[in-house]
Amino acid sequence: DRAVYLYGTGNGSPVLWKSMDSGNTFTARYVPKKIDEWLVVNDEELIIGCYDGTSALVYMSGDSGQTWFPGARAGKGIITSIAVSPAYDRDGVILAGNAGGEVYCSEDSGVTFRLLPPDSETSPVQGKVQVAFDSGFTENHIVYASGDAVNNGICRFAIGRSDEWEKIDGSLPE
């Protein structure tokens, strides 16, 4: 009884299509803007990253996309990845990476996002960022980021403890 979601258009507007019968029938769920990145948290909860021309916006839905909470600003770059913590249902922590090498974090279930680290002017991560949580995040608060630029490597950051991203593997192939 798992939901199946597809993204496309309907009547010229961006739409998430939901099926509860293994893809035999779909119901349209209109979204606020064109989706750049999305995450299905569970059958009902969705997170989408959109771009309005100047800012990245993260929208949340808890009812399969029938309604959307207002988009929280998450920087100025197009969102390229979204992840939720291993204990998201309890802690509400979300990461969003963007095409400008930045990582944004929400610790309030997507109501607000802040840059990691908050006072950073540059990031060692370059290009389109992919984000991930450490499996022990609940205890260690460690997150990871990697970009698609040549020789980028993987960086680590401990939320609440780190002042900057630490490069932990600069030897990945091109």
Coordinates of C-alpha atoms in Angstrom, one line a residue:
D1 CA 0.0 0.0 0.0
R2 CA 2.8 2.4 -0.9
A3 CA 2.2 5.6 -2.7
V4 CA 3.8 6.2 -6.1
Y5 CA 4.6 9.7 -7.1
L6 CA 5.6 11.1 -10.6
Y7 CA 6.4 14.7 -11.5
G8 CA 5.3 16.4 -14.7
T9 CA 2.7 18.8 -15.9
G10 CA -1.0 19.1 -16.1
N11 CA -2.9 21.8 -18.0
G12 CA 0.5 23.6 -18.4
S13 CA 1.2 23.7 -14.7
P14 CA 3.7 21.7 -12.6
V15 CA 2.1 18.7 -11.0
L16 CA 3.0 15.8 -8.8
W17 CA 0.9 12.7 -9.7
K18 CA 0.0 10.3 -6.9
S19 CA -1.1 6.7 -7.3
M20 CA -2.2 4.4 -4.4
D21 CA -2.8 1.4 -6.7
S22 CA 0.7 0.5 -8.1
G23 CA 0.4 3.1 -10.8
N24 CA -2.9 2.1 -12.4
T25 CA -4.5 5.4 -11.7
F26 CA -3.0 8.8 -10.7
T27 CA -4.4 11.9 -9.1
A28 CA -3.0 15.3 -9.8
R29 CA -1.4 17.3 -6.9
Y30 CA -0.6 20.8 -8.1
V31 CA 2.6 22.4 -6.8
P32 CA 3.4 26.0 -6.2
K33 CA 6.3 26.2 -8.7
K34 CA 8.4 24.1 -11.0
I35 CA 10.2 21.5 -8.9
D36 CA 14.0 21.4 -9.1
E37 CA 14.4 18.7 -6.4
W38 CA 12.0 16.7 -4.3
L39 CA 11.8 14.1 -1.6
V40 CA 9.0 11.8 -0.6
V41 CA 9.4 11.4 3.1
N42 CA 6.5 8.9 3.4
D43 CA 3.1 8.3 1.8
E44 CA 1.8 11.6 2.9
E45 CA 4.8 13.9 3.6
L46 CA 6.6 15.6 0.7
I47 CA 9.4 18.2 0.5
I48 CA 10.0 20.1 -2.7
G49 CA 12.8 22.6 -3.7
C50 CA 11.8 25.3 -6.2
Y51 CA 13.4 28.5 -7.6
D52 CA 11.5 31.7 -8.0
G53 CA 14.2 33.5 -10.2
T54 CA 16.1 35.0 -7.2
S55 CA 15.7 32.6 -4.3
A56 CA 15.5 28.9 -3.5
L57 CA 12.3 27.9 -1.7
V58 CA 11.5 24.7 0.2
Y59 CA 7.8 23.8 0.4
M60 CA 6.4 21.1 2.7
S61 CA 3.2 19.1 2.5
G62 CA 1.8 16.7 5.0
D63 CA -1.3 15.7 3.0
S64 CA 0.2 14.1 -0.2
G65 CA 0.6 17.5 -1.8
Q66 CA -3.0 18.7 -1.6
T67 CA -1.8 21.7 0.3
W68 CA 1.6 23.3 0.7
F69 CA 3.1 25.3 3.6
P70 CA 4.6 28.6 2.4
G71 CA 8.1 28.2 0.9
A72 CA 11.0 28.8 3.3
R73 CA 14.0 30.6 1.7
A74 CA 17.1 28.4 1.4
G75 CA 19.6 30.7 -0.3
K76 CA 19.9 32.0 -3.8
G77 CA 21.0 28.9 -5.7
I78 CA 18.8 26.2 -7.3
I79 CA 18.3 23.3 -4.9
T80 CA 20.0 20.1 -6.1
S81 CA 19.5 17.8 -3.2
I82 CA 17.3 17.4 -0.1
A83 CA 17.7 14.9 2.8
V84 CA 16.0 14.3 6.2
S85 CA 17.7 13.2 9.3
P86 CA 17.5 9.5 10.4
A87 CA 15.2 10.7 13.2
Y88 CA 13.3 13.2 11.2
D89 CA 9.9 12.3 12.7
R90 CA 11.3 13.4 16.1
D91 CA 13.9 16.1 15.3
G92 CA 12.6 17.7 12.1
V93 CA 16.1 18.3 10.7
I94 CA 16.3 18.8 6.9
L95 CA 19.3 19.6 4.7
A96 CA 19.2 21.3 1.3
G97 CA 22.2 21.5 -1.1
N98 CA 22.2 24.0 -4.0
A99 CA 23.9 24.5 -7.3
G100 CA 26.2 27.2 -5.8
G101 CA 28.1 24.9 -3.4
E102 CA 26.0 25.8 -0.3
V103 CA 24.2 23.7 2.3
Y104 CA 21.2 24.9 4.2
C105 CA 19.8 23.3 7.3
S106 CA 16.4 23.5 8.9
E107 CA 15.9 22.3 12.5
D108 CA 12.2 23.2 12.6
S109 CA 10.7 20.9 10.0
G110 CA 11.3 23.3 7.1
V111 CA 9.9 26.5 8.6
T112 CA 13.3 28.2 8.4
F113 CA 16.7 27.4 6.8
R114 CA 20.1 28.6 7.7
L115 CA 23.4 28.4 5.9
L116 CA 26.1 26.0 7.2
P117 CA 28.1 27.5 8.7
P118 CA 25.9 30.5 9.3
D119 CA 28.7 33.1 8.9
S120 CA 30.4 31.5 5.9
E121 CA 31.2 33.5 2.8
T122 CA 32.7 30.6 0.9
S123 CA 32.3 26.8 0.9
P124 CA 34.9 24.2 0.1
V125 CA 32.1 22.3 -1.7
Q126 CA 31.8 23.5 -5.4
G127 CA 29.1 22.9 -8.0
K128 CA 25.8 21.1 -7.5
V129 CA 25.8 19.8 -3.9
Q130 CA 24.5 16.4 -2.7
V131 CA 23.8 16.2 1.1
A132 CA 23.6 13.3 3.5
F133 CA 23.3 12.6 7.2
D134 CA 25.6 10.5 9.2
S135 CA 23.9 7.3 10.4
G136 CA 24.7 8.4 14.0
F137 CA 23.4 12.0 13.4
T138 CA 21.1 11.8 16.5
E139 CA 24.2 11.6 18.7
N140 CA 27.0 13.3 16.7
H141 CA 25.1 15.9 14.6
I142 CA 27.4 15.2 11.6
V143 CA 26.3 15.9 8.0
Y144 CA 28.1 15.4 4.7
A145 CA 28.2 17.3 1.4
S146 CA 29.9 16.7 -1.9
G147 CA 29.7 18.8 -5.1
D148 CA 30.0 17.8 -8.8
A149 CA 33.0 19.9 -9.5
V150 CA 36.3 18.1 -10.5
N151 CA 38.4 17.0 -7.4
N152 CA 35.7 18.1 -5.0
G153 CA 35.8 15.3 -2.5
I154 CA 33.5 15.0 0.5
C155 CA 33.2 17.4 3.4
R156 CA 31.9 16.9 6.9
F157 CA 30.2 19.4 9.3
A158 CA 29.0 18.9 12.9
I159 CA 26.0 21.1 13.5
G160 CA 26.4 23.1 16.6
R161 CA 30.1 22.2 17.0
S162 CA 31.9 23.0 13.7
D163 CA 32.9 26.4 12.5
E164 CA 33.6 25.3 9.0
W165 CA 33.3 22.4 6.6
E166 CA 36.1 19.8 7.0
K167 CA 37.4 18.1 3.8
I168 CA 37.6 14.4 4.5
D169 CA 38.3 12.9 1.1
G170 CA 39.9 15.0 -1.6
S171 CA 40.9 12.0 -3.7
L172 CA 37.7 11.1 -5.4
P173 CA 38.1 10.5 -9.2
E174 CA 36.9 13.2 -11.6

